[in-house]
Amino acid sequence: MKHNFNSGPAVLPREVYEEASRAILDFNNTGLSILEIGHRTNLFQPIMDEAVALMKELMGLDADHEVLFLHGGASTQFFQVPMNLLDEGRTAAYTDTGVWGAKAIKEAKLYGNVDVVCSSKEATYTYIPKDFTVQPDSVYLHITSNNTIYGTQWHNFEPVFRAGVPAIADMSSDILSRPMDFNRFDLIYAGAQKNIGAAGVNVVIVNKNILGKVQRKLPTMMDYRVHIENGSMLNTPPVFAIYICMLTLRWLKAKGGVAAIEKENIAKADLFYNTLDSLPEVFKGTVAKEDRSLMNACFVMQDKGREEAFAALCQQEGFVGVKGHRTVGGFRVSMYNALPYESVVALTDAMKHFANNT
Ligand code: PMP
């Protein structure tokens, strides 16, 4: 038995694997595989429509917010966002809270001025800065709501909304994991491969009122407005990845949506962090407690010399993906929506056993 703590692509619900397996062989008794149906057919259109409707419903979006399923991963959004919103000579505000935020900053600089309003880089990104000033004429403020590599998460967005400029968030690693005031963000983007579904598609939620204001000419495939007009079907969409998203969103809705999943995510994270903190002679969390992520927990061992033994134990017990990102070292445990509580029980039992017996 494997317990999958991968950071993404990550574990999805068992029911999704089962239904998708059936659909690969025979989609809805059509005699066709989901992999061979045309995207502009009455077989795929309902899948796209349901995926969009479920995103809107689960996030409680208002009529101004459009949902797009696009290609290119969240990394494409690092430049597609400024390309669509930031004119040359104008300034966008960015928070520097990790590797992904830093990459977004680098790409934005290709299009306009970037004001890095805060950074925790000097402390190896171990906390979320809360005190920063955004110039009122900034075109937007960009944050990374959950820093996948470092294991920090914004738990309070007031400093973001208080800035009074359009708020933009990379929510790749915590979208749909907890209720948020999604409508107060003017643009949200996320790679699907953690909480939404399969790799190969990213979701963009955009307030259509902020679009169409830049002076530059946009390549058609990069223009959000064109994708809205074409219902995310300007060209061939990643059909199978969107199908997996739709199934995963159905699963989330059946569970009771983001409020219900948040309770489970808190229970998992509490169990993990409480165990970690109860074994201080062996393990040490790497980030400020108040900013700890419910999705990605990073830790090291007090005695670095014991890391190999713990890694070997993880391998033996079937704990997959617990190695920390190469830039941080140590260990990282990802606990996305579909990770069963039992996996955290198994891991924390093993941590206790390791601490007490080796
Ligand atoms: N942003 C965040 C917060 C991420 O965690 C990741 C990838 N794990 C990315 C962006 C990049 O996503 P992609 O690989 O889909 O481009």
Tab-separated table of C-alpha atoms and ligand atoms in Angstrom:
chain	number	residue	atom	x	y	z
A	1	MET	CA	0.000	0.000	0.000
A	2	LYS	CA	1.309	3.441	-0.968
A	3	HIS	CA	0.628	6.715	0.813
A	4	ASN	CA	1.098	9.440	-1.769
A	5	PHE	CA	2.476	12.699	-0.337
A	6	ASN	CA	3.635	13.989	-3.725
A	7	SER	CA	3.622	17.756	-4.235
A	8	GLY	CA	2.093	17.573	-7.693
A	9	PRO	CA	1.037	15.836	-9.778
A	10	ALA	CA	-0.519	14.492	-6.622
A	11	VAL	CA	-2.965	11.955	-5.301
A	12	LEU	CA	-6.522	12.131	-6.664
A	13	PRO	CA	-9.624	10.405	-5.301
A	14	ARG	CA	-9.857	6.663	-5.850
A	15	GLU	CA	-13.323	7.128	-7.387
A	16	VAL	CA	-11.804	9.379	-10.045
A	17	TYR	CA	-9.245	6.744	-11.046
A	18	GLU	CA	-11.981	4.121	-11.300
A	19	GLU	CA	-14.380	6.185	-13.361
A	20	ALA	CA	-11.602	7.489	-15.615
A	21	SER	CA	-10.341	3.957	-16.224
A	22	ARG	CA	-13.784	2.930	-17.393
A	23	ALA	CA	-14.016	6.010	-19.617
A	24	ILE	CA	-10.710	5.201	-21.285
A	25	LEU	CA	-12.181	1.920	-22.459
A	26	ASP	CA	-15.744	3.036	-23.087
A	27	PHE	CA	-16.964	6.535	-22.331
A	28	ASN	CA	-20.604	6.553	-21.151
A	29	ASN	CA	-21.483	3.464	-23.210
A	30	THR	CA	-20.670	5.236	-26.447
A	31	GLY	CA	-18.292	2.530	-27.635
A	32	LEU	CA	-15.629	5.237	-27.789
A	33	SER	CA	-12.730	5.998	-25.486
A	34	ILE	CA	-12.663	9.410	-23.820
A	35	LEU	CA	-9.278	9.705	-25.534
A	36	GLU	CA	-10.730	9.573	-29.034
A	37	ILE	CA	-13.753	11.861	-28.857
A	38	GLY	CA	-13.716	15.206	-30.640
A	39	HIS	CA	-13.718	18.294	-28.504
A	40	ARG	CA	-16.446	20.005	-30.527
A	41	THR	CA	-18.942	17.234	-29.999
A	42	ASN	CA	-21.974	16.744	-27.847
A	43	LEU	CA	-19.892	14.235	-25.901
A	44	PHE	CA	-17.212	16.664	-24.722
A	45	GLN	CA	-19.141	19.941	-24.504
A	46	PRO	CA	-21.152	18.769	-21.460
A	47	ILE	CA	-17.880	17.829	-19.733
A	48	MET	CA	-16.457	21.311	-20.272
A	49	ASP	CA	-19.740	22.938	-19.235
A	50	GLU	CA	-19.956	20.881	-16.064
A	51	ALA	CA	-16.302	21.540	-15.159
A	52	VAL	CA	-16.834	25.301	-15.529
A	53	ALA	CA	-20.150	25.214	-13.643
A	54	LEU	CA	-18.631	23.211	-10.793
A	55	MET	CA	-15.712	25.619	-10.456
A	56	LYS	CA	-18.187	28.524	-10.280
A	57	GLU	CA	-20.393	26.744	-7.777
A	58	LEU	CA	-17.598	25.476	-5.518
A	59	MET	CA	-15.937	28.893	-5.459
A	60	GLY	CA	-19.211	30.815	-5.207
A	61	LEU	CA	-18.238	33.063	-8.120
A	62	ASP	CA	-20.312	36.044	-9.181
A	63	ALA	CA	-21.378	36.825	-12.754
A	64	ASP	CA	-18.296	38.969	-13.441
A	65	HIS	CA	-15.877	36.104	-12.838
A	66	GLU	CA	-15.199	33.832	-15.795
A	67	VAL	CA	-13.590	30.390	-15.571
A	68	LEU	CA	-11.108	29.304	-18.224
A	69	PHE	CA	-9.343	26.002	-18.759
A	70	LEU	CA	-6.078	26.790	-20.544
A	71	HIS	CA	-2.846	25.102	-21.531
A	72	GLY	CA	0.711	25.707	-20.467
A	73	GLY	CA	0.643	25.151	-16.737
A	74	ALA	CA	0.676	27.821	-14.096
A	75	SER	CA	4.072	28.896	-15.438
A	76	THR	CA	2.385	30.279	-18.556
A	77	GLN	CA	0.298	32.501	-16.300
A	78	PHE	CA	3.488	34.069	-14.968
A	79	PHE	CA	3.699	35.920	-18.298
A	80	GLN	CA	0.128	35.742	-19.589
A	81	VAL	CA	-1.082	37.794	-16.615
A	82	PRO	CA	1.238	40.795	-17.167
A	83	MET	CA	0.891	40.460	-20.943
A	84	ASN	CA	-2.882	40.985	-20.607
A	85	LEU	CA	-2.836	43.565	-17.832
A	86	LEU	CA	0.428	45.459	-17.501
A	87	ASP	CA	1.318	48.172	-19.996
A	88	GLU	CA	4.897	49.221	-20.569
A	89	GLY	CA	5.733	52.123	-18.278
A	90	ARG	CA	3.126	51.075	-15.702
A	91	THR	CA	3.891	49.262	-12.462
A	92	ALA	CA	2.562	46.071	-10.911
A	93	ALA	CA	3.158	45.134	-7.264
A	94	TYR	CA	4.454	41.661	-6.432
A	95	THR	CA	5.073	39.804	-3.192
A	96	ASP	CA	8.195	37.676	-3.144
A	97	THR	CA	7.319	34.694	-0.930
A	98	GLY	CA	8.997	31.807	-2.710
A	99	VAL	CA	10.457	30.360	-5.862
A	100	TRP	CA	7.167	30.502	-7.778
A	101	GLY	CA	6.500	34.112	-6.828
A	102	ALA	CA	10.051	34.992	-7.874
A	103	LYS	CA	9.476	33.368	-11.254
A	104	ALA	CA	6.289	35.389	-11.685
A	105	ILE	CA	8.273	38.551	-10.901
A	106	LYS	CA	10.909	37.690	-13.491
A	107	GLU	CA	8.308	37.247	-16.229
A	108	ALA	CA	6.348	40.388	-15.308
A	109	LYS	CA	9.508	42.447	-15.784
A	110	LEU	CA	9.375	41.554	-19.482
A	111	TYR	CA	6.204	43.653	-19.791
A	112	GLY	CA	6.345	46.547	-17.370
A	113	ASN	CA	7.740	47.802	-14.079
A	114	VAL	CA	7.630	45.559	-11.061
A	115	ASP	CA	7.507	46.855	-7.507
A	116	VAL	CA	8.470	44.034	-5.140
A	117	VAL	CA	6.541	45.259	-2.110
A	118	CYS	CA	7.838	42.621	0.293
A	119	SER	CA	10.126	39.627	0.379
A	120	SER	CA	10.993	36.872	2.816
A	121	LYS	CA	13.882	35.725	0.671
A	122	GLU	CA	16.499	36.797	3.208
A	123	ALA	CA	14.930	34.317	5.659
A	124	THR	CA	14.822	31.491	3.067
A	125	TYR	CA	11.123	32.201	2.548
A	126	THR	CA	10.175	30.838	5.975
A	127	TYR	CA	7.378	33.310	6.628
A	128	ILE	CA	4.698	35.419	4.923
A	129	PRO	CA	5.384	39.177	5.183
A	130	LYS	CA	2.357	41.024	6.514
A	131	ASP	CA	3.491	44.587	6.606
A	132	PHE	CA	3.909	46.162	3.191
A	133	THR	CA	2.821	49.178	1.235
A	134	VAL	CA	1.377	49.095	-2.256
A	135	GLN	CA	1.428	52.264	-4.330
A	136	PRO	CA	-2.180	53.184	-5.166
A	137	ASP	CA	-1.424	53.508	-8.876
A	138	SER	CA	-0.165	49.905	-9.126
A	139	VAL	CA	-2.009	48.079	-11.881
A	140	TYR	CA	-2.442	45.045	-9.603
A	141	LEU	CA	-0.954	43.206	-6.632
A	142	HIS	CA	0.214	39.624	-7.160
A	143	ILE	CA	0.574	37.029	-4.415
A	144	THR	CA	1.213	33.283	-4.198
A	145	SER	CA	-1.444	32.084	-1.745
A	146	ASN	CA	0.440	28.904	-0.865
A	147	ASN	CA	4.161	28.429	-1.311
A	148	THR	CA	4.445	24.802	-2.329
A	149	ILE	CA	8.193	24.490	-1.912
A	150	TYR	CA	8.607	26.259	1.428
A	151	GLY	CA	5.323	25.276	3.084
A	152	THR	CA	3.980	28.720	3.924
A	153	GLN	CA	0.437	29.917	3.287
A	154	TRP	CA	-1.429	33.210	3.481
A	155	HIS	CA	-4.006	32.777	6.237
A	156	ASN	CA	-5.197	36.366	6.140
A	157	PHE	CA	-5.749	38.231	2.887
A	158	GLU	CA	-6.686	41.555	4.469
A	159	PRO	CA	-3.233	43.077	3.808
A	160	VAL	CA	-3.799	42.167	0.132
A	161	PHE	CA	-7.313	43.563	-0.197
A	162	ARG	CA	-6.396	46.614	1.865
A	163	ALA	CA	-4.039	47.684	-0.947
A	164	GLY	CA	-7.132	48.689	-2.906
A	165	VAL	CA	-5.778	47.590	-6.294
A	166	PRO	CA	-6.858	44.480	-8.265
A	167	ALA	CA	-5.701	41.379	-6.388
A	168	ILE	CA	-4.160	38.511	-8.334
A	169	ALA	CA	-3.256	35.161	-6.825
A	170	ASP	CA	-1.368	32.113	-7.922
A	171	MET	CA	-3.413	29.509	-6.031
A	172	SER	CA	-1.832	26.478	-7.682
A	173	SER	CA	-1.306	24.594	-4.459
A	174	ASP	CA	-4.268	25.552	-2.297
A	175	ILE	CA	-7.183	26.370	-4.567
A	176	LEU	CA	-10.431	24.698	-3.431
A	177	SER	CA	-8.818	23.608	-0.155
A	178	ARG	CA	-10.589	26.181	2.004
A	179	PRO	CA	-13.283	28.825	1.670
A	180	MET	CA	-11.875	32.153	0.541
A	181	ASP	CA	-13.356	35.394	-0.604
A	182	PHE	CA	-12.663	34.367	-4.205
A	183	ASN	CA	-14.715	37.208	-5.698
A	184	ARG	CA	-12.425	39.771	-4.101
A	185	PHE	CA	-9.631	38.524	-6.345
A	186	ASP	CA	-9.680	39.875	-9.869
A	187	LEU	CA	-7.631	37.044	-11.238
A	188	ILE	CA	-6.785	33.630	-9.821
A	189	TYR	CA	-4.773	30.972	-11.573
A	190	ALA	CA	-3.775	27.441	-10.695
A	191	GLY	CA	-2.131	24.463	-12.324
A	192	ALA	CA	-4.674	21.664	-12.009
A	193	GLN	CA	-2.319	18.941	-10.851
A	194	LYS	CA	-2.860	19.289	-7.102
A	195	ASN	CA	-6.407	20.050	-5.993
A	196	ILE	CA	-8.305	20.361	-9.274
A	197	GLY	CA	-7.371	17.279	-11.280
A	198	ALA	CA	-4.750	16.089	-13.720
A	199	ALA	CA	-1.650	17.815	-15.079
A	200	GLY	CA	-1.927	19.369	-18.515
A	201	VAL	CA	-4.402	22.139	-17.832
A	202	ASN	CA	-4.528	25.244	-15.712
A	203	VAL	CA	-7.554	27.109	-14.497
A	204	VAL	CA	-7.846	30.882	-14.721
A	205	ILE	CA	-10.630	32.739	-12.941
A	206	VAL	CA	-10.813	36.301	-14.111
A	207	ASN	CA	-13.015	39.293	-13.467
A	208	LYS	CA	-13.797	40.271	-17.044
A	209	ASN	CA	-13.953	43.967	-16.125
A	210	ILE	CA	-10.173	44.176	-15.777
A	211	LEU	CA	-9.543	42.957	-19.328
A	212	GLY	CA	-9.124	44.856	-22.586
A	213	LYS	CA	-7.211	47.770	-21.114
A	214	VAL	CA	-3.642	47.151	-22.269
A	215	GLN	CA	-2.311	48.887	-25.326
A	216	ARG	CA	-0.164	46.063	-26.686
A	217	LYS	CA	-1.346	43.628	-29.328
A	218	LEU	CA	-1.852	40.150	-27.913
A	219	PRO	CA	-1.266	36.854	-29.697
A	220	THR	CA	-4.700	35.267	-30.051
A	221	MET	CA	-3.838	32.268	-27.885
A	222	MET	CA	-2.649	34.592	-25.111
A	223	ASP	CA	-5.723	36.826	-25.007
A	224	TYR	CA	-8.053	35.974	-22.111
A	225	ARG	CA	-10.938	37.752	-23.794
A	226	VAL	CA	-10.702	35.532	-26.844
A	227	HIS	CA	-10.680	32.439	-24.646
A	228	ILE	CA	-13.770	33.708	-22.827
A	229	GLU	CA	-15.548	34.287	-26.154
A	230	ASN	CA	-14.612	30.782	-27.254
A	231	GLY	CA	-15.508	28.995	-24.038
A	232	SER	CA	-11.930	27.719	-23.542
A	233	MET	CA	-12.173	26.021	-26.935
A	234	LEU	CA	-10.235	28.331	-29.163
A	235	ASN	CA	-8.159	25.325	-30.130
A	236	THR	CA	-8.148	21.686	-29.052
A	237	PRO	CA	-8.306	21.704	-25.256
A	238	PRO	CA	-6.630	18.990	-23.156
A	239	VAL	CA	-9.752	16.860	-23.250
A	240	PHE	CA	-8.699	14.105	-20.889
A	241	ALA	CA	-7.173	16.445	-18.293
A	242	ILE	CA	-10.384	18.501	-18.246
A	243	TYR	CA	-12.424	15.328	-17.892
A	244	ILE	CA	-10.338	14.368	-14.821
A	245	CYS	CA	-10.893	17.854	-13.398
A	246	MET	CA	-14.627	17.507	-13.883
A	247	LEU	CA	-14.666	14.152	-12.059
A	248	THR	CA	-12.541	15.535	-9.217
A	249	LEU	CA	-14.789	18.585	-8.884
A	250	ARG	CA	-17.841	16.305	-8.763
A	251	TRP	CA	-16.150	14.357	-5.965
A	252	LEU	CA	-15.457	17.575	-4.068
A	253	LYS	CA	-19.047	18.738	-4.436
A	254	ALA	CA	-20.368	15.382	-3.204
A	255	LYS	CA	-18.137	15.722	-0.148
A	256	GLY	CA	-19.770	19.045	0.714
A	257	GLY	CA	-17.495	21.478	-1.128
A	258	VAL	CA	-14.674	23.657	0.139
A	259	ALA	CA	-16.092	24.205	3.639
A	260	ALA	CA	-16.282	20.455	4.215
A	261	ILE	CA	-12.868	19.737	2.724
A	262	GLU	CA	-11.320	22.488	4.822
A	263	LYS	CA	-12.369	20.609	7.967
A	264	GLU	CA	-10.609	17.493	6.687
A	265	ASN	CA	-7.550	19.481	5.653
A	266	ILE	CA	-7.345	21.083	9.101
A	267	ALA	CA	-7.682	17.683	10.778
A	268	LYS	CA	-4.853	16.262	8.653
A	269	ALA	CA	-2.585	19.266	9.166
A	270	ASP	CA	-3.299	19.386	12.920
A	271	LEU	CA	-2.412	15.737	13.299
A	272	PHE	CA	0.772	16.202	11.322
A	273	TYR	CA	2.023	19.411	12.952
A	274	ASN	CA	1.026	18.322	16.468
A	275	THR	CA	3.032	15.157	16.010
A	276	LEU	CA	5.962	17.104	14.592
A	277	ASP	CA	5.921	19.528	17.527
A	278	SER	CA	5.644	16.685	20.032
A	279	LEU	CA	8.963	15.247	18.876
A	280	PRO	CA	11.239	18.302	19.089
A	281	GLU	CA	14.365	16.333	19.881
A	282	VAL	CA	14.118	14.599	16.494
A	283	PHE	CA	12.161	16.783	14.029
A	284	LYS	CA	11.965	20.491	13.411
A	285	GLY	CA	9.436	22.423	11.315
A	286	THR	CA	11.135	24.943	9.040
A	287	VAL	CA	8.621	27.809	8.862
A	288	ALA	CA	6.960	30.319	11.190
A	289	LYS	CA	4.133	28.507	12.970
A	290	GLU	CA	1.497	31.119	12.155
A	291	ASP	CA	2.242	30.797	8.439
A	292	ARG	CA	2.337	27.025	8.239
A	293	SER	CA	0.637	25.625	5.178
A	294	LEU	CA	-2.199	23.138	5.497
A	295	MET	CA	-1.143	21.729	2.139
A	296	ASN	CA	2.650	21.359	2.286
A	297	ALA	CA	4.508	20.768	5.532
A	298	CYS	CA	8.285	21.117	5.495
A	299	PHE	CA	10.604	19.806	8.181
A	300	VAL	CA	14.186	18.762	8.823
A	301	MET	CA	15.787	16.513	11.381
A	302	GLN	CA	17.686	17.941	14.339
A	303	ASP	CA	20.466	15.490	13.529
A	304	LYS	CA	21.003	15.685	9.799
A	305	GLY	CA	22.827	12.388	10.021
A	306	ARG	CA	19.525	10.635	10.685
A	307	GLU	CA	17.792	11.915	7.542
A	308	GLU	CA	18.877	8.954	5.488
A	309	ALA	CA	17.465	6.506	8.024
A	310	PHE	CA	14.144	8.335	8.064
A	311	ALA	CA	14.043	8.431	4.264
A	312	ALA	CA	14.678	4.687	4.212
A	313	LEU	CA	11.835	4.132	6.687
A	314	CYS	CA	9.506	6.173	4.467
A	315	GLN	CA	10.427	4.085	1.483
A	316	GLN	CA	9.890	0.871	3.385
A	317	GLU	CA	6.472	1.986	4.637
A	318	GLY	CA	5.303	3.158	1.198
A	319	PHE	CA	5.340	6.891	1.950
A	320	VAL	CA	5.858	8.410	-1.476
A	321	GLY	CA	7.067	11.936	-2.207
A	322	VAL	CA	8.228	13.002	1.264
A	323	LYS	CA	11.583	14.333	0.162
A	324	GLY	CA	11.924	18.107	0.408
A	325	HIS	CA	12.346	20.192	-2.732
A	326	ARG	CA	15.913	20.245	-3.940
A	327	THR	CA	16.282	23.916	-2.990
A	328	VAL	CA	15.252	23.332	0.645
A	329	GLY	CA	16.375	19.797	1.547
A	330	GLY	CA	14.912	17.851	4.449
A	331	PHE	CA	11.365	16.604	4.013
A	332	ARG	CA	8.067	17.854	2.663
A	333	VAL	CA	4.710	16.249	3.129
A	334	SER	CA	1.933	17.371	0.790
A	335	MET	CA	-1.593	16.895	2.114
A	336	TYR	CA	-3.895	17.982	-0.682
A	337	ASN	CA	-7.666	17.484	-0.696
A	338	ALA	CA	-7.594	13.881	-1.883
A	339	LEU	CA	-4.953	12.646	0.552
A	340	PRO	CA	-6.770	10.318	2.966
A	341	TYR	CA	-6.572	11.100	6.707
A	342	GLU	CA	-5.346	7.530	7.184
A	343	SER	CA	-2.179	8.367	5.251
A	344	VAL	CA	-1.340	11.075	7.793
A	345	VAL	CA	-2.107	8.647	10.639
A	346	ALA	CA	0.286	6.110	9.106
A	347	LEU	CA	3.037	8.691	8.609
A	348	THR	CA	2.739	10.230	12.073
A	349	ASP	CA	2.727	6.755	13.660
A	350	ALA	CA	5.949	6.019	11.798
A	351	MET	CA	7.468	9.337	12.931
A	352	LYS	CA	6.665	8.500	16.553
A	353	HIS	CA	8.066	5.024	16.140
A	354	PHE	CA	11.225	6.409	14.555
A	355	ALA	CA	11.691	8.962	17.332
A	356	ASN	CA	11.208	6.454	20.107
A	357	ASN	CA	12.989	3.421	18.734
A	358	THR	CA	15.971	4.473	16.685
B	1	PMP	N1	2.909	28.067	-8.822
B	1	PMP	C1	2.917	27.234	-7.757
B	1	PMP	C2	2.487	27.767	-6.423
B	1	PMP	C3	3.322	25.904	-7.925
B	1	PMP	O1	3.342	25.084	-6.875
B	1	PMP	C4	3.715	25.460	-9.203
B	1	PMP	C5	4.152	24.051	-9.473
B	1	PMP	N2	4.147	23.174	-8.498
B	1	PMP	C6	3.701	26.366	-10.263
B	1	PMP	C7	3.284	27.654	-10.043
B	1	PMP	C8	4.123	25.955	-11.647
B	1	PMP	O2	3.146	25.151	-12.170
B	1	PMP	P1	3.298	24.429	-13.584
B	1	PMP	O3	4.292	23.336	-13.398
B	1	PMP	O4	1.904	23.924	-13.827
B	1	PMP	O5	3.721	25.432	-14.569
